[in-house]
Short mmCIF file of C-alpha atoms and ligand atoms in Angstrom, two decimals:
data_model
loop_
_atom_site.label_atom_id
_atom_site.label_comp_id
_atom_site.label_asym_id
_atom_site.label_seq_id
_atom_site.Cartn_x
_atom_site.Cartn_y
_atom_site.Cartn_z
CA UNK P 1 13.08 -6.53 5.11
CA UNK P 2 12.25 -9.67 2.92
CA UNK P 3 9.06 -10.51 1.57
CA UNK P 4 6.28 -12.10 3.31
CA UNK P 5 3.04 -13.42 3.35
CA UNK P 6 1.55 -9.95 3.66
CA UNK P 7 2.79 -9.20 0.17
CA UNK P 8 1.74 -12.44 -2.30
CA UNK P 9 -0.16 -10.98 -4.68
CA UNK P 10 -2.78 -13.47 -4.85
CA UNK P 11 -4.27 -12.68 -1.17
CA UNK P 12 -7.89 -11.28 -1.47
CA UNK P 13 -9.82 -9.62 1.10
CA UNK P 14 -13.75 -10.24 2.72
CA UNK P 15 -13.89 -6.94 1.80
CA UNK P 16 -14.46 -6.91 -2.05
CA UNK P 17 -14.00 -3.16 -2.83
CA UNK P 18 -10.15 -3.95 -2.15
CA UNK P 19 -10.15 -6.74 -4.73
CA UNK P 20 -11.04 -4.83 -8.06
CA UNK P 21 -7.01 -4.54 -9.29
CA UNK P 22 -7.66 -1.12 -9.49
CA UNK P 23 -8.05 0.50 -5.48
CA UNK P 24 -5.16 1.97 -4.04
CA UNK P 25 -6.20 -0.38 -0.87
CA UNK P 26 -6.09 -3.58 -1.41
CA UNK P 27 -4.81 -5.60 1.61
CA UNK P 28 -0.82 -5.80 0.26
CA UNK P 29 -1.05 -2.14 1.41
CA UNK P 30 -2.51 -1.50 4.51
CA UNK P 31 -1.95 2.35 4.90
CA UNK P 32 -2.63 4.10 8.53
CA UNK P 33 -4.20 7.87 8.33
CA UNK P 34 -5.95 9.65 11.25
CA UNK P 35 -10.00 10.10 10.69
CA UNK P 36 -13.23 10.89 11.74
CA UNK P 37 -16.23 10.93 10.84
CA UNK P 38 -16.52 13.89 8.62
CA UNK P 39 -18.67 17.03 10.05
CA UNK P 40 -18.40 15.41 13.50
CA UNK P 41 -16.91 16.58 16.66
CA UNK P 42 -15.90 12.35 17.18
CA UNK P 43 -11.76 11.72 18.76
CA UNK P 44 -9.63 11.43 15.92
CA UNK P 45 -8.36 8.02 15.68
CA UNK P 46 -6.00 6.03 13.74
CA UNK P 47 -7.43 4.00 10.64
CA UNK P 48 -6.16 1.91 7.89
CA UNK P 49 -7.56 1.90 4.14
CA UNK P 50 -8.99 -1.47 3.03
CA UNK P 51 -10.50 -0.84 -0.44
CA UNK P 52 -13.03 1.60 -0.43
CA UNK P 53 -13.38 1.43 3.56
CA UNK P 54 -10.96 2.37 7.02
CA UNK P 55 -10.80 0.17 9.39
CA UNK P 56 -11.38 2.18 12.30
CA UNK P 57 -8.54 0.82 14.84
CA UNK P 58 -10.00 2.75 18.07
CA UNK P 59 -13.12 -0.16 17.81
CA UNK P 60 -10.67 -2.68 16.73
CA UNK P 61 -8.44 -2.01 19.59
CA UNK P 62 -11.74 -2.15 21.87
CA UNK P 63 -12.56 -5.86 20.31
CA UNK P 64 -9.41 -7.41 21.39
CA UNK P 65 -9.94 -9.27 18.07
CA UNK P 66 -6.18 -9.38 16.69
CA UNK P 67 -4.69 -10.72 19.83
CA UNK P 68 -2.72 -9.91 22.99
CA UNK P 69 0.35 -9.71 21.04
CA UNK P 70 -0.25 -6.79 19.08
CA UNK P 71 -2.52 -5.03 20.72
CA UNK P 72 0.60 -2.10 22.58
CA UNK P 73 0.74 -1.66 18.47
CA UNK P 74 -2.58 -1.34 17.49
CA UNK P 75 -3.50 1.09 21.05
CA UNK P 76 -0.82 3.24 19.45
CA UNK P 77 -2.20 2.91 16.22
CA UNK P 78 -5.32 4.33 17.31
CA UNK P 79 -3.86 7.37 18.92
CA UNK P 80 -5.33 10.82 17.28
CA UNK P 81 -1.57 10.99 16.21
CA UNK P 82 0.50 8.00 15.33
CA UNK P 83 3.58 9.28 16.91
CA UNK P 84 3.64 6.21 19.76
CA UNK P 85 3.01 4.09 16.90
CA UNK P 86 5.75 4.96 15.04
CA UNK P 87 8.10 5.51 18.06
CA UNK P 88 8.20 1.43 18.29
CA UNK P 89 9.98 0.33 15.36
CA UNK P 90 9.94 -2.32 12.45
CA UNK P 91 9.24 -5.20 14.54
CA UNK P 92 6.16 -4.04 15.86
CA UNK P 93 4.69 -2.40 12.82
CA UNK P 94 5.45 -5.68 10.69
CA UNK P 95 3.41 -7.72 13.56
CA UNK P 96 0.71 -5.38 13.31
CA UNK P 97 0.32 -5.57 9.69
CA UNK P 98 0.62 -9.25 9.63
CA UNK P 99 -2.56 -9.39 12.47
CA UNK P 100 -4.06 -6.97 10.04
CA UNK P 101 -3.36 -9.30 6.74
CA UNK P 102 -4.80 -12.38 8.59
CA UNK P 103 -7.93 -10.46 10.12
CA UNK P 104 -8.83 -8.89 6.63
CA UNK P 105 -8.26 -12.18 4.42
CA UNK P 106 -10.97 -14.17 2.59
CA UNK P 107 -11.82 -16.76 5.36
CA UNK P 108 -11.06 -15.12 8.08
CA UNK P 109 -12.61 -15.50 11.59
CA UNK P 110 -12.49 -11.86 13.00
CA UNK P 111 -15.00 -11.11 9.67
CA UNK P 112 -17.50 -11.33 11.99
CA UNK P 113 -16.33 -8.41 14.78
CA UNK P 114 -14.17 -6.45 12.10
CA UNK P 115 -17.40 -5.62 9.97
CA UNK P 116 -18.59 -3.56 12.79
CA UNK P 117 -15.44 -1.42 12.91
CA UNK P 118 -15.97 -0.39 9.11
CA UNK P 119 -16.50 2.84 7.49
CA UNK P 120 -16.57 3.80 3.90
CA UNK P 121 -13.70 6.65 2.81
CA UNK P 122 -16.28 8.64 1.52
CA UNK P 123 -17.39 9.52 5.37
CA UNK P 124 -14.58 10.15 6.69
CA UNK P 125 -12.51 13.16 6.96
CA UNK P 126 -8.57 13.41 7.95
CA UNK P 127 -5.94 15.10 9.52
CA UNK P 128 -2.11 15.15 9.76
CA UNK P 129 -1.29 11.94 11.26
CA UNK P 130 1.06 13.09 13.52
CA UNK P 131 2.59 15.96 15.49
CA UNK P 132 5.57 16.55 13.12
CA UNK P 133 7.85 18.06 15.45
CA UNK P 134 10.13 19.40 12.62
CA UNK P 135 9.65 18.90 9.03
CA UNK P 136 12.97 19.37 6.95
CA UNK P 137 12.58 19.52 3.18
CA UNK P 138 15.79 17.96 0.94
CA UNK P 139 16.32 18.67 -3.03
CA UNK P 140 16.86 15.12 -3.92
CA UNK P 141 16.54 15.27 -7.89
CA UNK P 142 19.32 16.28 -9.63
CA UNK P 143 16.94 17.25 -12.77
CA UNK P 144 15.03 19.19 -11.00
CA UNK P 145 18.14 20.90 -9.16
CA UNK P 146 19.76 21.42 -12.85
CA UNK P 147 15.94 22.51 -14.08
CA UNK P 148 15.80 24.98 -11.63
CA UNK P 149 19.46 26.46 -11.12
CA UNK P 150 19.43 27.10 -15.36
CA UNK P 151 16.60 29.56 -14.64
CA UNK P 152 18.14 30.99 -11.29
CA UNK P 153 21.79 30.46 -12.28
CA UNK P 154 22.73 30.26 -15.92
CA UNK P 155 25.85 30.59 -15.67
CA UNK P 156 26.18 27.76 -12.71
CA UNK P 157 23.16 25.63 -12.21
CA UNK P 158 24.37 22.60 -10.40
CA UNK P 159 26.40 23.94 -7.35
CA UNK P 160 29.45 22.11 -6.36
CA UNK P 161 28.21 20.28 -3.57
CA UNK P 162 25.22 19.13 -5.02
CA UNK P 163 26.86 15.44 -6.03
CA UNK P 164 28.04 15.30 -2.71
CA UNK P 165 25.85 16.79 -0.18
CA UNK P 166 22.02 15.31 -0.16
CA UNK P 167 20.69 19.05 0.07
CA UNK P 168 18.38 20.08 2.32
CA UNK P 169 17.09 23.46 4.67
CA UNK P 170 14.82 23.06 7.61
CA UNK P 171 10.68 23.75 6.59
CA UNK P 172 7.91 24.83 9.32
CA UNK P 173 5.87 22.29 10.62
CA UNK P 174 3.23 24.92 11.96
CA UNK P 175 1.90 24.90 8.37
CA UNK P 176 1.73 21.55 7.23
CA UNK P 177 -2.09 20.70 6.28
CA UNK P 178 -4.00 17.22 5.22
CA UNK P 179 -5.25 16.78 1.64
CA UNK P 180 -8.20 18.96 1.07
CA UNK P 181 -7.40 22.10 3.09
CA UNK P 182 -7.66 24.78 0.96
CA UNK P 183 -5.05 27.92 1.61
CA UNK P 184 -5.04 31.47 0.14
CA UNK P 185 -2.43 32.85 -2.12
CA UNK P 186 0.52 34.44 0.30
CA UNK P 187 1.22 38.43 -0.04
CA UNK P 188 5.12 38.28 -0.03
CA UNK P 189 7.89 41.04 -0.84
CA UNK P 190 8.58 41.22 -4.47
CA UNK P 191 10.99 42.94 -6.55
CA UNK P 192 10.34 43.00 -10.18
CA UNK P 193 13.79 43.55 -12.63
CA UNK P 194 13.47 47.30 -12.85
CA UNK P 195 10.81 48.10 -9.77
CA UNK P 196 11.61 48.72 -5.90
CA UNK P 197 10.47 46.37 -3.57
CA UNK P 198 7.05 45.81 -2.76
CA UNK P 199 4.13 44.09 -0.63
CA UNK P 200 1.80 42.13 -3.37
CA UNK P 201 -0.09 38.32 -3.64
CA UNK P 202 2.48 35.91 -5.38
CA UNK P 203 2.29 36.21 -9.09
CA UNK P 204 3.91 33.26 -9.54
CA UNK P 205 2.44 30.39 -7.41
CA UNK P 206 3.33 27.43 -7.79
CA UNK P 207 3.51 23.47 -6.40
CA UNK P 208 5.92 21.06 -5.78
CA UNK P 209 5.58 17.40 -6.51
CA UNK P 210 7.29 15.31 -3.84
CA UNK P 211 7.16 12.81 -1.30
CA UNK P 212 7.34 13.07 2.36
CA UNK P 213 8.64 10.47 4.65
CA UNK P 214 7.98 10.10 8.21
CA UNK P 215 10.46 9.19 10.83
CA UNK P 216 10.07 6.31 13.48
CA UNK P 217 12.20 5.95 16.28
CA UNK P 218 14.69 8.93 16.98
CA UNK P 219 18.49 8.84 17.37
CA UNK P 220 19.82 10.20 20.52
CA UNK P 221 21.00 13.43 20.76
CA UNK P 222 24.94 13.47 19.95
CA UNK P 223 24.60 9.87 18.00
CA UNK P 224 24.12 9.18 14.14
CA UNK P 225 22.48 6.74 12.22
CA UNK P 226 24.71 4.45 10.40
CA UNK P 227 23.64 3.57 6.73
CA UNK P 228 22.73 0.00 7.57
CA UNK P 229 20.49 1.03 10.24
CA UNK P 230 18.68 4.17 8.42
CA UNK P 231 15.71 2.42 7.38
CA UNK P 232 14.75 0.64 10.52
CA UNK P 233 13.86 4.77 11.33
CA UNK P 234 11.59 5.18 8.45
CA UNK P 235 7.97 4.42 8.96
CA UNK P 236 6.46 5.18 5.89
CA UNK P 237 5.54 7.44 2.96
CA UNK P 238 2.80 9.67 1.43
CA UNK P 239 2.38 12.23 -1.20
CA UNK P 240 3.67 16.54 -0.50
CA UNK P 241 2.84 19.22 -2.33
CA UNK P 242 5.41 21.96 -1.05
CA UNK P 243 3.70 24.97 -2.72
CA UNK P 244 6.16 27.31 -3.22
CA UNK P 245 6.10 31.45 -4.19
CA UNK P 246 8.69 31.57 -6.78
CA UNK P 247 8.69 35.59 -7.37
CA UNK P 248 8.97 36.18 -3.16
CA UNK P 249 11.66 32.58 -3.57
CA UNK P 250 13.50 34.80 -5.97
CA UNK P 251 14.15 38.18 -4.18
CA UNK P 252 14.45 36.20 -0.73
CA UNK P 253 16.62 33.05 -1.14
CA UNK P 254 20.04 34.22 -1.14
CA UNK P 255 22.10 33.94 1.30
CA UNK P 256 20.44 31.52 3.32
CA UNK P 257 17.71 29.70 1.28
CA UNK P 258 14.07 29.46 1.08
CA UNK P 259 11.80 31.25 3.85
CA UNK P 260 8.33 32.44 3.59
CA UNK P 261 8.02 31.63 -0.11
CA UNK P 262 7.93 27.66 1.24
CA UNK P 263 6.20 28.06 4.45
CA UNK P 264 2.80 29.18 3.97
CA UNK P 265 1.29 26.02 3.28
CA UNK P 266 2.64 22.22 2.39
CA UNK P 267 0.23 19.59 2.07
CA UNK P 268 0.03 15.98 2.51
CA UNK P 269 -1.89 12.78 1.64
CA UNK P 270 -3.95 11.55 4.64
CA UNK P 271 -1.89 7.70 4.10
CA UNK P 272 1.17 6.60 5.29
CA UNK P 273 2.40 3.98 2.91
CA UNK P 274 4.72 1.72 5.24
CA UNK P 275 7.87 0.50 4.15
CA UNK P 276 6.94 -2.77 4.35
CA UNK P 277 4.38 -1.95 2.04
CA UNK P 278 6.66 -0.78 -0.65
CA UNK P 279 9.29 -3.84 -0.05
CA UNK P 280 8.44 -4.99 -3.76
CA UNK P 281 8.84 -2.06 -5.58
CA UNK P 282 12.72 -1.74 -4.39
CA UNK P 283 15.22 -1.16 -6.72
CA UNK P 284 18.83 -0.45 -7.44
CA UNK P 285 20.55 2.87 -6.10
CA UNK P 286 22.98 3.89 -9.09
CA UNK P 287 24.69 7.17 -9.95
CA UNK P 288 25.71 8.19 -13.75
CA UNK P 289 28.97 7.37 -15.44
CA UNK P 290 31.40 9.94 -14.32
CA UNK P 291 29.79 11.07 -11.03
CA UNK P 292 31.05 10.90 -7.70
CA UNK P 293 30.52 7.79 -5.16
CA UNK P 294 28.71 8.65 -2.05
CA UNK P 295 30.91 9.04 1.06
CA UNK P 296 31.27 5.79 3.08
CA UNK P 297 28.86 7.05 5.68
CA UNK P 298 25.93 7.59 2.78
CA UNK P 299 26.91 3.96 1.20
CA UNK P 300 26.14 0.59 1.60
CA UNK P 301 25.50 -2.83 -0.17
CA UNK P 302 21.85 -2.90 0.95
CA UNK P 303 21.39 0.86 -0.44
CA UNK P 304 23.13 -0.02 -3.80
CA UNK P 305 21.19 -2.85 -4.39
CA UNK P 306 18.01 -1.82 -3.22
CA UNK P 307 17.71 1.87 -1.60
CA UNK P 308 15.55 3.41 -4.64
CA UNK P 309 11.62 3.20 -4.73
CA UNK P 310 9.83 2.89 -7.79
CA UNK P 311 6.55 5.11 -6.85
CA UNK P 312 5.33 6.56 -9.87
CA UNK P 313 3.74 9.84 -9.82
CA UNK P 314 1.33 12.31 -11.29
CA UNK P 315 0.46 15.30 -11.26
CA UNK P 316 -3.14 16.45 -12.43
CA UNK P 317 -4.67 20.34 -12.48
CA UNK P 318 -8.45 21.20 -12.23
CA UNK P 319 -8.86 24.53 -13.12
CA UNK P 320 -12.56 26.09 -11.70
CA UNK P 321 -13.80 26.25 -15.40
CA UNK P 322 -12.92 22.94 -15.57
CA UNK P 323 -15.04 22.15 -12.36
CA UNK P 324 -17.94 24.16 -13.84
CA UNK P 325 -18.09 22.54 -16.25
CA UNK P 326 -18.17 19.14 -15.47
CA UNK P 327 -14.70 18.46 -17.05
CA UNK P 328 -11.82 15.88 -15.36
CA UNK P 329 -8.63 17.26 -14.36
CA UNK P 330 -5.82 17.45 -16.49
CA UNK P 331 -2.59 15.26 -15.72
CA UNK P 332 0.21 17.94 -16.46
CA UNK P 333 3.24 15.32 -15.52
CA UNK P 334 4.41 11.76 -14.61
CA UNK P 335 7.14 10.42 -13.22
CA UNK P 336 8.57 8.01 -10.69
CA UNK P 337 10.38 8.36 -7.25
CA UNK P 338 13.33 6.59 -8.54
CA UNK P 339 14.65 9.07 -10.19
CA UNK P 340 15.66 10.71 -7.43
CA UNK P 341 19.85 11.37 -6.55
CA UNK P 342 19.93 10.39 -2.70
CA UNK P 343 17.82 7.74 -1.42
CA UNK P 344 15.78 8.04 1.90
CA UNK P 345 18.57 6.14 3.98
CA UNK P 346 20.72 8.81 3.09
CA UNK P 347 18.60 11.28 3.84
CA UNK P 348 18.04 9.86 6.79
CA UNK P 349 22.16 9.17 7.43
CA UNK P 350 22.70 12.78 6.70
CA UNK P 351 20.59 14.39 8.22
CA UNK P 352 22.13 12.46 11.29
CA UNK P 353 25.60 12.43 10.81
CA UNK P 354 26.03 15.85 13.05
CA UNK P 355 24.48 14.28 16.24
CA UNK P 356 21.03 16.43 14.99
CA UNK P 357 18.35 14.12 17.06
CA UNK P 358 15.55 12.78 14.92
CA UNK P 359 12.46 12.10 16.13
CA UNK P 360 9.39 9.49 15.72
CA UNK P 361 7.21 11.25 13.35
CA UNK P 362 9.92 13.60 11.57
CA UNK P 363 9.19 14.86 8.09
CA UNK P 364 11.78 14.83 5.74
CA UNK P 365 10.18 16.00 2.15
CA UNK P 366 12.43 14.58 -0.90
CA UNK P 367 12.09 17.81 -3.12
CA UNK P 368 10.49 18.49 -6.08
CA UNK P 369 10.43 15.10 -7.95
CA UNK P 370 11.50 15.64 -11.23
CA UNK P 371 12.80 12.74 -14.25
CA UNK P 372 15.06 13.44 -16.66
CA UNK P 373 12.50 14.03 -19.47
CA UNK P 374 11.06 17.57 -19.96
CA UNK P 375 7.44 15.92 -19.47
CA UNK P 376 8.33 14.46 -15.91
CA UNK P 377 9.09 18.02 -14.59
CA UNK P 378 7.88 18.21 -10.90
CA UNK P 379 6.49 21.97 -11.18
CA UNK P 380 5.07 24.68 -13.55
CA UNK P 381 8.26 26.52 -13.11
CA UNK P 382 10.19 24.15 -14.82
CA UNK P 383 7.23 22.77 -17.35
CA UNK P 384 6.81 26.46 -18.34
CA UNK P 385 10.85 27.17 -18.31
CA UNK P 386 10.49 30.14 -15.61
CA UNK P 387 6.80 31.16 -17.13
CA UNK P 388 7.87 31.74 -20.59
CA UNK P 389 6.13 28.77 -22.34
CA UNK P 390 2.26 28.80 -21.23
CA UNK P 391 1.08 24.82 -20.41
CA UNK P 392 -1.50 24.46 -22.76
CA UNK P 393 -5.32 22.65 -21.36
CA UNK P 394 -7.11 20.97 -23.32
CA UNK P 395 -10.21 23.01 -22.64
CA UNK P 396 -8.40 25.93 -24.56
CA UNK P 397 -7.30 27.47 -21.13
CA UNK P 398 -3.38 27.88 -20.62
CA UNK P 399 -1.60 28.11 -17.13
CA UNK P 400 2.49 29.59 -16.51
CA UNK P 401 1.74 29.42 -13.33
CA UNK P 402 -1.37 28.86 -10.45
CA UNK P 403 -4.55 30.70 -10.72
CA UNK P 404 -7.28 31.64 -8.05
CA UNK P 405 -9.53 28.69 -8.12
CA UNK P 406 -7.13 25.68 -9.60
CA UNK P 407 -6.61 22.68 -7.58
CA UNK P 408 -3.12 20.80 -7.53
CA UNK P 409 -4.00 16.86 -7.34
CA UNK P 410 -0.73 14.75 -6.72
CA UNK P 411 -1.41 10.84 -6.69
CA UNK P 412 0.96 7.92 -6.14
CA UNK P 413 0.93 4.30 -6.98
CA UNK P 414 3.31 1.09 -7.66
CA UNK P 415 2.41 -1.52 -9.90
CA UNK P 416 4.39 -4.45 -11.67
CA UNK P 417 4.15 -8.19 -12.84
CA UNK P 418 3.69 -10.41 -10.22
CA UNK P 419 3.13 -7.64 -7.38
CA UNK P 420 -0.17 -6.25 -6.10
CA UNK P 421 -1.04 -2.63 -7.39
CA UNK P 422 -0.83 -0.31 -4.36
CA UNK P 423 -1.25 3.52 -4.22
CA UNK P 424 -0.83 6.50 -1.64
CA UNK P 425 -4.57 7.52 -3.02
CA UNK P 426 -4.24 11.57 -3.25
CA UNK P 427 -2.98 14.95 -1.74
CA UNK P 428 -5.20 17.92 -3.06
CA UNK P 429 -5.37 21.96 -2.27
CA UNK P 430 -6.92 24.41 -4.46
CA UNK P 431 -5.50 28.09 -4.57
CA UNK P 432 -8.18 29.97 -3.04
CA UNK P 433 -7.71 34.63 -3.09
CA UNK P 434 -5.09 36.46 -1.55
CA UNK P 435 -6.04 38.30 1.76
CA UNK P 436 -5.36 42.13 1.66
CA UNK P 437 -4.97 42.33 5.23
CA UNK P 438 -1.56 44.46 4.72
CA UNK P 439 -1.08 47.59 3.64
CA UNK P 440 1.44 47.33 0.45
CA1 CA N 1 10.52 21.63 -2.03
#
């Protein structure tokens, strides 16, 4: 996908809060969620973030203003879920976005009707913006992967297959919430070193910074999708926390992997980046001196030159004394998305390779995003190496891992010379009392 029109960094919008240089929104992004207006019992429809407002497409649809052309798109845009939307495939969600660019420009004529169809963000709540009919979560950085099998496996942290094999183990969809659903701490089998097993709330709670990326149009069943073709399935991104039990992850996860430490609760950002979107912040997929090509089917020239993303990301922590008292959360970590080992068209190639039929609005969750410095760790259970060094506040408070009352915030955002600043805005969930309901 070149670039286009939609991305020159000099367009401006008629709506000025997506001109500041600082919004996530300004109108090189474009970003679809599914809203309401909060406290109401209105249809959920499909929006898109300009600035500080949505663009409500159900009364854009209604206005006819962008044209026959686009308007199967924009219908299925304004779906409660944007499953029909993503369903139809690059060409119509780059004509869509182009309508969009020209309607929300400086000058233009649909000013006029589009005003009506505004609403400020800060009136709006969200939901998941589609039906995620199965949500499968890969372990795409290596540093996290070494980070992690040091504290589970010391004597063999990197399996094998890792440099071969983009890892991955199918999540729950059932529990997949929007940003600002609160969840309670999970009761879980644990096994201390020297106790019997036992029914308790996690100890050791934790989150998981990644990125999620939603499917468009399926493969058949029995059929794969070739390398060159991956990315024509890929709709867009936004931000997942995949908050993860690491004492009920320990006793549980062998033989088969992670189970009810991972599927309690995984939250997402109400925005789905699109591709498009992201076309300028593309960069080279590499692999370290020494280390193994991909296989033929998880290569190509388009991957190698541009496959990786460069979405940096941070995570922050707001602790309740912190919200007592007035203070700003903490950012804890930052890092970028191209650090990652496998790109999203191998993810994508991989998971498809066996004839398994994807489907328009898919999850696939990257893993826990970690870089290769000890600062850009993607969770408290590698910044704390397995709970033994506290992560200090700056209020004096100290956290190995998640307490009753702290919020997680994960936020995403490109920026570089000569491109527009975009971001994914931000996925949040605070940690809110274990439920005794069970007998131990
Ligand atoms: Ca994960």
């Amino acid at each position: 996908m070149p670039l286009n029109e939609t991305h020159d960094a000099s367009l401006r919008s008629w709506v000025a809060s997506a001109n500041t240089g600082a919004s996530d929104f300004p109108i090189q992004n474009l970003p679809f969620a599914v809203l309401r207006r909060a406290g109401s019992t209105q249809a959920w429809r499909g929006g898109v973030a300009i600035g500080d407002q949505v663009l409500d497409l159900a009364r854009v649809a209604e206005s006819g203003v962008l044209g026959a052309e686009v308007q199967p798109a924009l219908a299925a845009a304004a779906q409660s879920r944007l499953n029909g939307l993503m369903a139809m495939g690059p060409a119509a969600w780059s004509a869509l976005r182009l309508a969009l660019s020209r309607a929300l420009r400086e000058g233009a004529a649909a000013q006029a009707q589009l005003q009506d169809c505004l609403m400020p963000q800060a009136d709006v709540e969200y939901t998941v913006p589609a039906q995620v009919g199965d949500y499968t979560d890969f372990y795409t950085s290596v540093h996290h992967a070494t980070n992690v099998g040091k504290l589970f496996r010391p004597d063999n942290p990197l399996m094998e297959n890792y440099k071969w094999v983009p890892i991955g183990y199918h999540g729950r969809a059932s529990s997949l919430r929007v940003s600002g659903v609160d969840f309670h701490r999970p009761m879980g089998q644990l096994k201390g070193p020297d106790a019997a097993p036992a029914l308790k709330p996690c100890a050791r709670l934790d989150y998981e910074l990644e990125m999620g990326i939603y499917t468009g149009a399926g493969n058949a069943w029995g059929e794969s999708i070739p390398m060159d073709q991956a990315e024509n399935h890929i709709f867009g991104l936004c931000l997942l926390n995949d908050w993860s039990a690491r004492d009920i992850q320990a006793w549980e996860y062998q033989p088969l992997g992670p189970f009810l430490s991972k599927n309690f609760a995984t939250s997402l950002s109400p925005w789905i980046v699109t591709l498009e979107a992201l076309e300028p912040y593309r960069t080279a997929f590499t692999r370290p001196q020494g280390d193994p090509q991909p296989l033929p089917y998880l290569s190509s020239a388009a991957n190698s030159e541009r496959g990786a993303l460069d979405v940096q990301l941070s995570v922050a922590l707001e602790t309740s004394r912190m919200r007592s008292e007035g203070q700003a959360a903490q950012q804890i970590t930052h890092t970028s998305y191209r650090h990652a080992y496998w790109t999203m068209a191998q993810l994508v190639a991989h998971h498809s390779v066996n004839g398994c039929d994807l489907q328009p609005g898919d999850l696939l969750g990257t893993g826990t995003l970690s870089g290769p410095t000890a600062t850009e760790a993607g969770a408290l259970l590698e910044l704390t190496e397995g709970g033994k060094k506290p992560v200090a506040l700056a209020n004096g408070e100290s956290r190995t891992f998640l307490q009753d009352g702290d919020a997680i915030i994960l936020r995403g955002w490109c920026e570089k010379p000569g491109a527009a600043r975009i971001g994914f805005g931000e996925c949040r969930a605070t940690v809110l009392p274990a439920r005794f309901a069970q007998p131990a």
